[in-house]
Each structure stands twice: as structure tokens, then as C-alpha cells.
GROMACS .gro file of C-alpha atoms in nm:
model
  120
    1HIS     CA    1  -6.161   4.944  -7.562
    2VAL     CA    2  -6.067   5.038  -7.195
    3GLN     CA    3  -5.836   5.342  -7.101
    4LEU     CA    4  -5.657   5.318  -6.758
    5VAL     CA    5  -5.541   5.604  -6.524
    6GLU     CA    6  -5.373   5.519  -6.212
    7SER     CA    7  -5.315   5.724  -5.898
    8GLY     CA    8  -5.182   5.669  -5.543
    9GLY     CA    9  -4.809   5.658  -5.577
   10GLY     CA   10  -4.572   5.835  -5.365
   11SER     CA   11  -4.296   5.795  -5.089
   12VAL     CA   12  -4.341   5.584  -4.781
   13GLN     CA   13  -4.096   5.460  -4.514
   14ALA     CA   14  -4.014   5.076  -4.497
   15GLY     CA   15  -4.315   4.913  -4.317
   16GLY     CA   16  -4.559   5.164  -4.432
   17SER     CA   17  -4.861   5.137  -4.660
   18LEU     CA   18  -4.982   5.281  -4.985
   19ARG     CA   19  -5.304   5.205  -5.187
   20LEU     CA   20  -5.278   5.234  -5.555
   21SER     CA   21  -5.597   5.300  -5.769
   22CYS     CA   22  -5.653   5.239  -6.137
   23THR     CA   23  -5.960   5.387  -6.274
   24ALA     CA   24  -6.106   5.267  -6.604
   25SER     CA   25  -6.304   5.439  -6.881
   26GLY     CA   26  -6.448   5.341  -7.209
   27ASP     CA   27  -6.556   4.992  -7.092
   28SER     CA   28  -6.651   4.812  -6.777
   29ILE     CA   29  -6.370   4.641  -6.591
   30SER     CA   30  -6.613   4.355  -6.501
   31ALA     CA   31  -6.534   4.191  -6.818
   32TYR     CA   32  -6.158   4.214  -6.793
   33GLN     CA   33  -5.863   4.020  -6.643
   34MET     CA   34  -5.665   4.276  -6.456
   35ALA     CA   35  -5.314   4.296  -6.301
   36TRP     CA   36  -5.069   4.513  -6.139
   37PHE     CA   37  -4.703   4.532  -6.275
   38ARG     CA   38  -4.394   4.706  -6.143
   39ARG     CA   39  -4.078   4.798  -6.331
   40THR     CA   40  -3.714   4.880  -6.215
   41LEU     CA   41  -3.386   4.937  -6.392
   42GLU     CA   42  -3.253   4.640  -6.224
   43ASN     CA   43  -3.525   4.382  -6.268
   44GLY     CA   44  -3.736   4.508  -6.565
   45ARG     CA   45  -4.100   4.451  -6.558
   46GLU     CA   46  -4.250   4.213  -6.298
   47GLY     CA   47  -4.609   4.081  -6.255
   48VAL     CA   48  -4.704   4.158  -5.909
   49ALA     CA   49  -5.077   4.070  -5.868
   50TYR     CA   50  -5.343   3.922  -6.081
   51LEU     CA   51  -5.744   3.937  -6.048
   52ASP     CA   52  -5.954   3.752  -6.275
   53VAL     CA   53  -6.323   3.829  -6.378
   54ASP     CA   54  -6.452   3.582  -6.115
   55GLY     CA   55  -6.247   3.721  -5.825
   56GLY     CA   56  -5.965   3.482  -5.821
   57THR     CA   57  -5.621   3.621  -5.748
   58ASP     CA   58  -5.257   3.541  -5.790
   59TYR     CA   59  -4.943   3.720  -5.652
   60THR     CA   60  -4.578   3.711  -5.719
   61TYR     CA   61  -4.411   3.530  -5.419
   62SER     CA   62  -4.219   3.844  -5.283
   63VAL     CA   63  -4.555   4.029  -5.209
   64ALA     CA   64  -4.787   3.742  -5.116
   65GLY     CA   65  -4.942   3.821  -4.773
   66ARG     CA   66  -4.841   4.187  -4.801
   67PHE     CA   67  -5.024   4.308  -5.105
   68THR     CA   68  -5.391   4.278  -5.200
   69ILE     CA   69  -5.551   4.332  -5.532
   70SER     CA   70  -5.924   4.403  -5.540
   71LYS     CA   71  -6.165   4.592  -5.756
   72ASP     CA   72  -6.487   4.784  -5.720
   73ASN     CA   73  -6.699   4.728  -6.039
   74SER     CA   74  -6.934   5.030  -5.945
   75LYS     CA   75  -6.643   5.262  -5.951
   76ASN     CA   76  -6.471   5.082  -6.231
   77THR     CA   77  -6.155   5.083  -6.033
   78LEU     CA   78  -5.881   4.837  -5.941
   79TYR     CA   79  -5.691   4.868  -5.622
   80LEU     CA   80  -5.349   4.754  -5.504
   81GLN     CA   81  -5.326   4.763  -5.115
   82MET     CA   82  -4.946   4.740  -5.035
   83ASN     CA   83  -4.864   4.676  -4.666
   84ASN     CA   84  -4.540   4.643  -4.475
   85LEU     CA   85  -4.343   4.807  -4.780
   86ARG     CA   86  -3.986   4.729  -4.823
   87PRO     CA   87  -3.709   4.913  -5.012
   88GLU     CA   88  -3.719   4.641  -5.268
   89ASP     CA   89  -4.080   4.704  -5.340
   90ALA     CA   90  -3.977   5.067  -5.491
   91ALA     CA   91  -4.066   5.061  -5.851
   92VAL     CA   92  -4.297   5.218  -6.116
   93TYR     CA   93  -4.621   5.047  -6.078
   94THR     CA   94  -4.870   5.014  -6.369
   95CYS     CA   95  -5.206   4.839  -6.416
   96ALA     CA   96  -5.309   4.636  -6.706
   97ALA     CA   97  -5.643   4.486  -6.847
   98ASP     CA   98  -5.735   4.260  -7.129
   99ARG     CA   99  -6.022   4.024  -7.200
  100ILE     CA  100  -5.781   3.739  -7.241
  101ARG     CA  101  -5.620   3.568  -6.934
  102PHE     CA  102  -5.244   3.651  -6.909
  103ASN     CA  103  -5.222   3.603  -6.520
  104LEU     CA  104  -4.882   3.766  -6.429
  105GLY     CA  105  -4.753   3.758  -6.785
  106SER     CA  106  -4.715   4.080  -6.961
  107GLY     CA  107  -4.922   4.007  -7.285
  108TYR     CA  108  -5.201   4.252  -7.183
  109ARG     CA  109  -5.310   4.502  -7.451
  110PHE     CA  110  -5.422   4.792  -7.221
  111TRP     CA  111  -5.174   4.982  -6.973
  112SER     CA  112  -5.199   5.275  -6.746
  113GLN     CA  113  -4.931   5.526  -6.757
  114GLY     CA  114  -4.731   5.434  -6.433
  115THR     CA  115  -4.690   5.579  -6.095
  116GLN     CA  116  -4.373   5.590  -5.893
  117VAL     CA  117  -4.345   5.423  -5.540
  118THR     CA  118  -4.048   5.502  -5.331
  119VAL     CA  119  -3.976   5.325  -5.018
  120SER     CA  120  -3.695   5.457  -4.788
   0.00000   0.00000   0.00000
């Protein structure tokens, strides 16, 4: 099965941008449905962006038009480009993968460790 390691979190001012990366090993992500989630104490876990094996995407309403999910199969890496960040985007972000389609639901079997994004 696939193992996921993410990077790219950090602190940014409101209106700024960050790009998160999620690099997979153990299997090719080309065969996996993939998604980004975020977690806060107030809201729990929330599905943020979804990418299916054919390139179709879905976003939660609050990030649509600001965040972009993409992948590079040659690098076995999933990305989340986050633009125009707002304080309410601050959270621990994780990536997830599965061969079964869960869209923005949290049924994925494989998860990264999480990275903190802070927006001030």
C-alpha cells in the first residue's frame, strides 16, 4: 500500500500563498483517488479538495477559487496550491489516498502525518 509524507506547511500573512506537497512511496498515485483535509479544534476534520484518477476535482465551498489540487504522477506527488489565504484557513492539513472513491468524505485508508498552516 501507499505511504504519504507531506511538506510545505508554515506561517503566512492573510492574502498570502502556500503550496503543500504530499509525496507517496510504495505504490503509484496514478491509481489512487486523493484528497486534502484539514483539522481544527473548533471544526474537526473537513475535506478541502479532491482529485480523482481521471483528473476530476471537487472543492469545499469555502476554498473554491482560491485552492487548487493537482498531482505529478512522474514525481508521485500530490499538491495543494493555496492562494489568498484567510485566518480561517489555519489548520493542520493532511493528504489522503485510497483506490475507492470517497470524494471529500473521510473514509480513506492512507493518510499523511499532517502539517500546520498558520495564517495571521
